[in-house]
Amino acid sequence: MDVVLSLAALVALSVIFLIIAAAIAVLEGRPILIRHKRIGKDGVAFDCLKFRTMVTDADVALTRHLAANPEAMLEWHATHKLRDDPRITPIGKVLRETSLDELPQFVNILRGEMSLVGPRPIVAAEMPRYGAAAADYMAVRPGLTGLWQCSGRNDVSYDQRVQLDKQYVRTWSTWQDVLIMAKTVPAVVRSRGVY
């Protein structure tokens, strides 16, 4: 199912891919895609693909912003996200709100690094926050969408996210995957918890 649906999506969305790539190139320059190390099944790291939504010196911009804003530093440590993220470009904001920045992950699915449904891929720095649930996270391939994605995303606390990932793994079924994919569409349209 992963392979067939991902191939179909890549073909069906190819024009959108080209439009997004052209828009990033013209408005923000290169690179168009970024590769970000994420933790996959069995703890194996892989390059998660995304359309670039941040400025090219994102790490420097983040460090500078956190140093100047104690509230942002607390938010970053609590959620590993920022509501008002100075690194996001104008076109990046649109891509994130519509989740179009994640479309290149269909390639990760074809490579066998991700699945259509599963826990969203995390960086190594987030692994300690999973505690004992890290074993559940690493038992499956990360997903393009998942329970967290259609349950409020960033409006959900990190602890709740971990519990959702654990629940997904322990109660997995094909029917549950179909339901999650169906719920993802309205969740993306509403853009709830996206920042």
PDB file of C-alpha atoms in Angstrom:
ATOM      1  CA  MET A   1       0.000   0.000   0.000  1.00  0.00           C
ATOM      2  CA  ASP A   2       2.844   2.394   0.867  1.00  0.00           C
ATOM      3  CA  VAL A   3       4.597   1.894  -2.458  1.00  0.00           C
ATOM      4  CA  VAL A   4       1.503   1.960  -4.676  1.00  0.00           C
ATOM      5  CA  LEU A   5      -0.056   5.037  -3.057  1.00  0.00           C
ATOM      6  CA  SER A   6       3.266   6.904  -2.908  1.00  0.00           C
ATOM      7  CA  LEU A   7       3.964   6.284  -6.598  1.00  0.00           C
ATOM      8  CA  ALA A   8       0.434   7.410  -7.462  1.00  0.00           C
ATOM      9  CA  ALA A   9       0.843  10.546  -5.327  1.00  0.00           C
ATOM     10  CA  LEU A  10       4.193  11.443  -6.912  1.00  0.00           C
ATOM     11  CA  VAL A  11       2.697  11.172 -10.392  1.00  0.00           C
ATOM     12  CA  ALA A  12      -0.539  12.991  -9.498  1.00  0.00           C
ATOM     13  CA  LEU A  13       1.265  15.779  -7.649  1.00  0.00           C
ATOM     14  CA  SER A  14       4.203  16.205 -10.020  1.00  0.00           C
ATOM     15  CA  VAL A  15       2.933  19.565 -11.326  1.00  0.00           C
ATOM     16  CA  ILE A  16       2.533  20.839  -7.750  1.00  0.00           C
ATOM     17  CA  PHE A  17       6.096  19.674  -6.990  1.00  0.00           C
ATOM     18  CA  LEU A  18       7.386  21.694  -9.954  1.00  0.00           C
ATOM     19  CA  ILE A  19       5.406  24.806  -8.999  1.00  0.00           C
ATOM     20  CA  ILE A  20       6.649  24.689  -5.400  1.00  0.00           C
ATOM     21  CA  ALA A  21      10.236  24.082  -6.495  1.00  0.00           C
ATOM     22  CA  ALA A  22      10.089  27.004  -8.924  1.00  0.00           C
ATOM     23  CA  ALA A  23       8.527  29.296  -6.297  1.00  0.00           C
ATOM     24  CA  ILE A  24      11.236  28.486  -3.730  1.00  0.00           C
ATOM     25  CA  ALA A  25      13.999  28.937  -6.308  1.00  0.00           C
ATOM     26  CA  VAL A  26      12.675  32.322  -7.449  1.00  0.00           C
ATOM     27  CA  LEU A  27      11.650  33.734  -4.050  1.00  0.00           C
ATOM     28  CA  GLU A  28      14.249  32.237  -1.713  1.00  0.00           C
ATOM     29  CA  GLY A  29      16.996  30.738  -3.879  1.00  0.00           C
ATOM     30  CA  ARG A  30      18.605  27.372  -3.360  1.00  0.00           C
ATOM     31  CA  PRO A  31      18.525  24.815  -1.866  1.00  0.00           C
ATOM     32  CA  ILE A  32      14.970  23.811  -2.729  1.00  0.00           C
ATOM     33  CA  LEU A  33      14.969  20.581  -0.728  1.00  0.00           C
ATOM     34  CA  ILE A  34      16.532  19.932   2.637  1.00  0.00           C
ATOM     35  CA  ARG A  35      17.678  16.656   4.128  1.00  0.00           C
ATOM     36  CA  HIS A  36      17.266  16.481   7.872  1.00  0.00           C
ATOM     37  CA  LYS A  37      18.513  13.532   9.943  1.00  0.00           C
ATOM     38  CA  ARG A  38      15.629  11.750  11.650  1.00  0.00           C
ATOM     39  CA  ILE A  39      15.392   8.546  13.636  1.00  0.00           C
ATOM     40  CA  GLY A  40      13.665   5.698  11.824  1.00  0.00           C
ATOM     41  CA  LYS A  41      12.728   2.082  12.447  1.00  0.00           C
ATOM     42  CA  ASP A  42      15.123   0.204  14.732  1.00  0.00           C
ATOM     43  CA  GLY A  43      16.815   3.518  15.573  1.00  0.00           C
ATOM     44  CA  VAL A  44      18.422   3.851  12.130  1.00  0.00           C
ATOM     45  CA  ALA A  45      18.949   7.497  11.120  1.00  0.00           C
ATOM     46  CA  PHE A  46      17.837   8.602   7.655  1.00  0.00           C
ATOM     47  CA  ASP A  47      17.660  11.807   5.610  1.00  0.00           C
ATOM     48  CA  CYS A  48      14.064  13.038   5.845  1.00  0.00           C
ATOM     49  CA  LEU A  49      13.234  15.139   2.771  1.00  0.00           C
ATOM     50  CA  LYS A  50      11.271  18.385   2.875  1.00  0.00           C
ATOM     51  CA  PHE A  51      10.842  21.471   0.764  1.00  0.00           C
ATOM     52  CA  ARG A  52      12.941  24.211   2.369  1.00  0.00           C
ATOM     53  CA  THR A  53      10.793  26.471   4.532  1.00  0.00           C
ATOM     54  CA  MET A  54      13.530  28.202   6.520  1.00  0.00           C
ATOM     55  CA  VAL A  55      16.240  30.754   5.888  1.00  0.00           C
ATOM     56  CA  THR A  56      19.573  29.276   4.851  1.00  0.00           C
ATOM     57  CA  ASP A  57      21.288  30.193   8.150  1.00  0.00           C
ATOM     58  CA  ALA A  58      18.470  28.672  10.244  1.00  0.00           C
ATOM     59  CA  ASP A  59      20.707  27.346  13.060  1.00  0.00           C
ATOM     60  CA  VAL A  60      22.326  30.751  13.572  1.00  0.00           C
ATOM     61  CA  ALA A  61      18.933  32.501  13.450  1.00  0.00           C
ATOM     62  CA  LEU A  62      17.527  30.065  16.047  1.00  0.00           C
ATOM     63  CA  THR A  63      20.467  30.464  18.433  1.00  0.00           C
ATOM     64  CA  ARG A  64      20.277  34.265  18.183  1.00  0.00           C
ATOM     65  CA  HIS A  65      16.490  34.285  18.707  1.00  0.00           C
ATOM     66  CA  LEU A  66      16.568  31.943  21.718  1.00  0.00           C
ATOM     67  CA  ALA A  67      19.390  33.924  23.345  1.00  0.00           C
ATOM     68  CA  ALA A  68      17.396  37.166  23.019  1.00  0.00           C
ATOM     69  CA  ASN A  69      13.996  35.709  24.021  1.00  0.00           C
ATOM     70  CA  PRO A  70      13.765  33.726  27.292  1.00  0.00           C
ATOM     71  CA  GLU A  71      10.092  32.878  26.625  1.00  0.00           C
ATOM     72  CA  ALA A  72      11.026  31.396  23.261  1.00  0.00           C
ATOM     73  CA  MET A  73      13.800  29.388  24.937  1.00  0.00           C
ATOM     74  CA  LEU A  74      11.265  27.884  27.370  1.00  0.00           C
ATOM     75  CA  GLU A  75       8.858  27.106  24.520  1.00  0.00           C
ATOM     76  CA  TRP A  76      11.651  25.470  22.498  1.00  0.00           C
ATOM     77  CA  HIS A  77      12.723  23.261  25.411  1.00  0.00           C
ATOM     78  CA  ALA A  78       9.114  22.287  26.138  1.00  0.00           C
ATOM     79  CA  THR A  79       7.954  21.469  22.610  1.00  0.00           C
ATOM     80  CA  HIS A  80      10.948  21.616  20.252  1.00  0.00           C
ATOM     81  CA  LYS A  81       8.780  24.076  18.230  1.00  0.00           C
ATOM     82  CA  LEU A  82       8.188  27.844  18.149  1.00  0.00           C
ATOM     83  CA  ARG A  83       4.872  29.558  17.437  1.00  0.00           C
ATOM     84  CA  ASP A  84       6.701  32.651  16.211  1.00  0.00           C
ATOM     85  CA  ASP A  85       9.684  31.113  14.458  1.00  0.00           C
ATOM     86  CA  PRO A  86      12.009  33.731  12.897  1.00  0.00           C
ATOM     87  CA  ARG A  87      13.590  31.079  10.665  1.00  0.00           C
ATOM     88  CA  ILE A  88      10.450  30.521   8.565  1.00  0.00           C
ATOM     89  CA  THR A  89      10.369  32.245   5.169  1.00  0.00           C
ATOM     90  CA  PRO A  90       7.124  33.767   3.787  1.00  0.00           C
ATOM     91  CA  ILE A  91       6.651  30.931   1.284  1.00  0.00           C
ATOM     92  CA  GLY A  92       7.736  28.487   3.984  1.00  0.00           C
ATOM     93  CA  LYS A  93       4.867  29.641   6.180  1.00  0.00           C
ATOM     94  CA  VAL A  94       2.368  28.796   3.423  1.00  0.00           C
ATOM     95  CA  LEU A  95       4.001  25.430   2.754  1.00  0.00           C
ATOM     96  CA  ARG A  96       3.901  24.526   6.444  1.00  0.00           C
ATOM     97  CA  GLU A  97       0.296  25.648   6.942  1.00  0.00           C
ATOM     98  CA  THR A  98      -0.776  23.426   4.039  1.00  0.00           C
ATOM     99  CA  SER A  99       1.718  20.614   4.865  1.00  0.00           C
ATOM    100  CA  LEU A 100       2.986  20.850   1.273  1.00  0.00           C
ATOM    101  CA  ASP A 101       6.549  21.051   2.610  1.00  0.00           C
ATOM    102  CA  GLU A 102       6.273  17.359   3.496  1.00  0.00           C
ATOM    103  CA  LEU A 103       5.392  16.093   0.010  1.00  0.00           C
ATOM    104  CA  PRO A 104       9.001  15.012  -0.768  1.00  0.00           C
ATOM    105  CA  GLN A 105       8.623  12.416   1.980  1.00  0.00           C
ATOM    106  CA  PHE A 106       6.790  10.251  -0.551  1.00  0.00           C
ATOM    107  CA  VAL A 107      10.347   9.561  -1.799  1.00  0.00           C
ATOM    108  CA  ASN A 108      11.339   8.488   1.737  1.00  0.00           C
ATOM    109  CA  ILE A 109       8.385   6.095   1.668  1.00  0.00           C
ATOM    110  CA  LEU A 110       9.520   4.589  -1.639  1.00  0.00           C
ATOM    111  CA  ARG A 111      12.996   4.116  -0.162  1.00  0.00           C
ATOM    112  CA  GLY A 112      11.481   2.141   2.727  1.00  0.00           C
ATOM    113  CA  GLU A 113      12.556   4.745   5.315  1.00  0.00           C
ATOM    114  CA  MET A 114       9.030   5.922   6.076  1.00  0.00           C
ATOM    115  CA  SER A 115       5.439   4.722   5.792  1.00  0.00           C
ATOM    116  CA  LEU A 116       2.252   6.560   4.866  1.00  0.00           C
ATOM    117  CA  VAL A 117       1.063   6.295   8.485  1.00  0.00           C
ATOM    118  CA  GLY A 118       3.095   6.101  11.677  1.00  0.00           C
ATOM    119  CA  PRO A 119       4.659   8.326  14.313  1.00  0.00           C
ATOM    120  CA  ARG A 120       6.031  11.529  12.766  1.00  0.00           C
ATOM    121  CA  PRO A 121       9.824  11.290  12.403  1.00  0.00           C
ATOM    122  CA  ILE A 122      11.820  12.861  15.227  1.00  0.00           C
ATOM    123  CA  VAL A 123      15.411  14.056  15.608  1.00  0.00           C
ATOM    124  CA  ALA A 124      17.895  12.307  17.900  1.00  0.00           C
ATOM    125  CA  ALA A 125      17.630  15.123  20.482  1.00  0.00           C
ATOM    126  CA  GLU A 126      13.955  14.226  21.000  1.00  0.00           C
ATOM    127  CA  MET A 127      14.541  10.520  21.746  1.00  0.00           C
ATOM    128  CA  PRO A 128      15.102  10.980  25.526  1.00  0.00           C
ATOM    129  CA  ARG A 129      11.655  12.586  25.768  1.00  0.00           C
ATOM    130  CA  TYR A 130      10.093   9.298  24.677  1.00  0.00           C
ATOM    131  CA  GLY A 131      11.530   7.407  27.646  1.00  0.00           C
ATOM    132  CA  ALA A 132      10.327   3.797  27.639  1.00  0.00           C
ATOM    133  CA  ALA A 133       8.034   4.622  24.672  1.00  0.00           C
ATOM    134  CA  ALA A 134      11.142   4.996  22.484  1.00  0.00           C
ATOM    135  CA  ALA A 135      10.968   1.229  21.906  1.00  0.00           C
ATOM    136  CA  ASP A 136       7.425   1.652  20.531  1.00  0.00           C
ATOM    137  CA  TYR A 137       8.517   4.541  18.300  1.00  0.00           C
ATOM    138  CA  MET A 138      11.423   2.539  16.858  1.00  0.00           C
ATOM    139  CA  ALA A 139       9.297  -0.580  16.306  1.00  0.00           C
ATOM    140  CA  VAL A 140       7.709   0.925  13.168  1.00  0.00           C
ATOM    141  CA  ARG A 141       8.663   3.192  10.311  1.00  0.00           C
ATOM    142  CA  PRO A 142       7.854   6.884  10.885  1.00  0.00           C
ATOM    143  CA  GLY A 143       4.839   8.125   8.940  1.00  0.00           C
ATOM    144  CA  LEU A 144       3.953  10.926   6.578  1.00  0.00           C
ATOM    145  CA  THR A 145       0.885  11.264   8.782  1.00  0.00           C
ATOM    146  CA  GLY A 146      -0.203   9.763  12.063  1.00  0.00           C
ATOM    147  CA  LEU A 147      -2.408  10.097  15.130  1.00  0.00           C
ATOM    148  CA  TRP A 148      -0.536  13.232  16.253  1.00  0.00           C
ATOM    149  CA  GLN A 149      -1.034  14.814  12.822  1.00  0.00           C
ATOM    150  CA  CYS A 150      -4.818  14.515  12.997  1.00  0.00           C
ATOM    151  CA  SER A 151      -5.147  15.149  16.749  1.00  0.00           C
ATOM    152  CA  GLY A 152      -4.071  18.783  16.906  1.00  0.00           C
ATOM    153  CA  ARG A 153      -0.353  18.585  16.051  1.00  0.00           C
ATOM    154  CA  ASN A 154       1.485  21.339  17.919  1.00  0.00           C
ATOM    155  CA  ASP A 155      -1.587  22.128  20.052  1.00  0.00           C
ATOM    156  CA  VAL A 156      -0.980  18.733  21.691  1.00  0.00           C
ATOM    157  CA  SER A 157       1.623  18.614  24.472  1.00  0.00           C
ATOM    158  CA  TYR A 158       4.792  16.646  23.832  1.00  0.00           C
ATOM    159  CA  ASP A 159       3.811  14.064  26.457  1.00  0.00           C
ATOM    160  CA  GLN A 160       0.452  13.602  24.696  1.00  0.00           C
ATOM    161  CA  ARG A 161       2.282  13.208  21.383  1.00  0.00           C
ATOM    162  CA  VAL A 162       4.394  10.407  22.871  1.00  0.00           C
ATOM    163  CA  GLN A 163       1.257   8.708  24.197  1.00  0.00           C
ATOM    164  CA  LEU A 164      -0.430   8.985  20.776  1.00  0.00           C
ATOM    165  CA  ASP A 165       2.607   7.380  19.119  1.00  0.00           C
ATOM    166  CA  LYS A 166       2.618   4.580  21.689  1.00  0.00           C
ATOM    167  CA  GLN A 167      -1.133   4.049  21.251  1.00  0.00           C
ATOM    168  CA  TYR A 168      -0.743   3.898  17.461  1.00  0.00           C
ATOM    169  CA  VAL A 169       1.962   1.234  17.611  1.00  0.00           C
ATOM    170  CA  ARG A 170       0.211  -0.911  20.217  1.00  0.00           C
ATOM    171  CA  THR A 171      -3.195  -0.825  18.510  1.00  0.00           C
ATOM    172  CA  TRP A 172      -2.042  -0.879  14.869  1.00  0.00           C
ATOM    173  CA  SER A 173      -4.361  -2.152  12.178  1.00  0.00           C
ATOM    174  CA  THR A 174      -4.820  -1.501   8.467  1.00  0.00           C
ATOM    175  CA  TRP A 175      -8.269  -0.086   9.208  1.00  0.00           C
ATOM    176  CA  GLN A 176      -6.766   2.367  11.710  1.00  0.00           C
ATOM    177  CA  ASP A 177      -4.286   3.510   9.031  1.00  0.00           C
ATOM    178  CA  VAL A 178      -7.144   4.112   6.591  1.00  0.00           C
ATOM    179  CA  LEU A 179      -9.035   6.138   9.212  1.00  0.00           C
ATOM    180  CA  ILE A 180      -5.953   8.230  10.025  1.00  0.00           C
ATOM    181  CA  MET A 181      -5.361   8.979   6.325  1.00  0.00           C
ATOM    182  CA  ALA A 182      -9.024  10.000   5.964  1.00  0.00           C
ATOM    183  CA  LYS A 183      -8.804  12.272   9.038  1.00  0.00           C
ATOM    184  CA  THR A 184      -5.569  13.849   7.808  1.00  0.00           C
ATOM    185  CA  VAL A 185      -7.240  15.659   4.901  1.00  0.00           C
ATOM    186  CA  PRO A 186      -9.624  17.783   7.037  1.00  0.00           C
ATOM    187  CA  ALA A 187      -6.860  18.289   9.645  1.00  0.00           C
ATOM    188  CA  VAL A 188      -4.561  19.722   6.953  1.00  0.00           C
ATOM    189  CA  VAL A 189      -7.350  21.890   5.524  1.00  0.00           C
ATOM    190  CA  ARG A 190      -8.110  23.326   8.986  1.00  0.00           C
ATOM    191  CA  SER A 191      -4.366  23.830   9.660  1.00  0.00           C
ATOM    192  CA  ARG A 192      -5.013  23.238  13.353  1.00  0.00           C
ATOM    193  CA  GLY A 193      -1.833  23.255  15.431  1.00  0.00           C
ATOM    194  CA  VAL A 194       0.405  24.148  12.485  1.00  0.00           C
ATOM    195  CA  TYR A 195       3.356  26.446  13.168  1.00  0.00           C
TER     196      TYR A 195
END
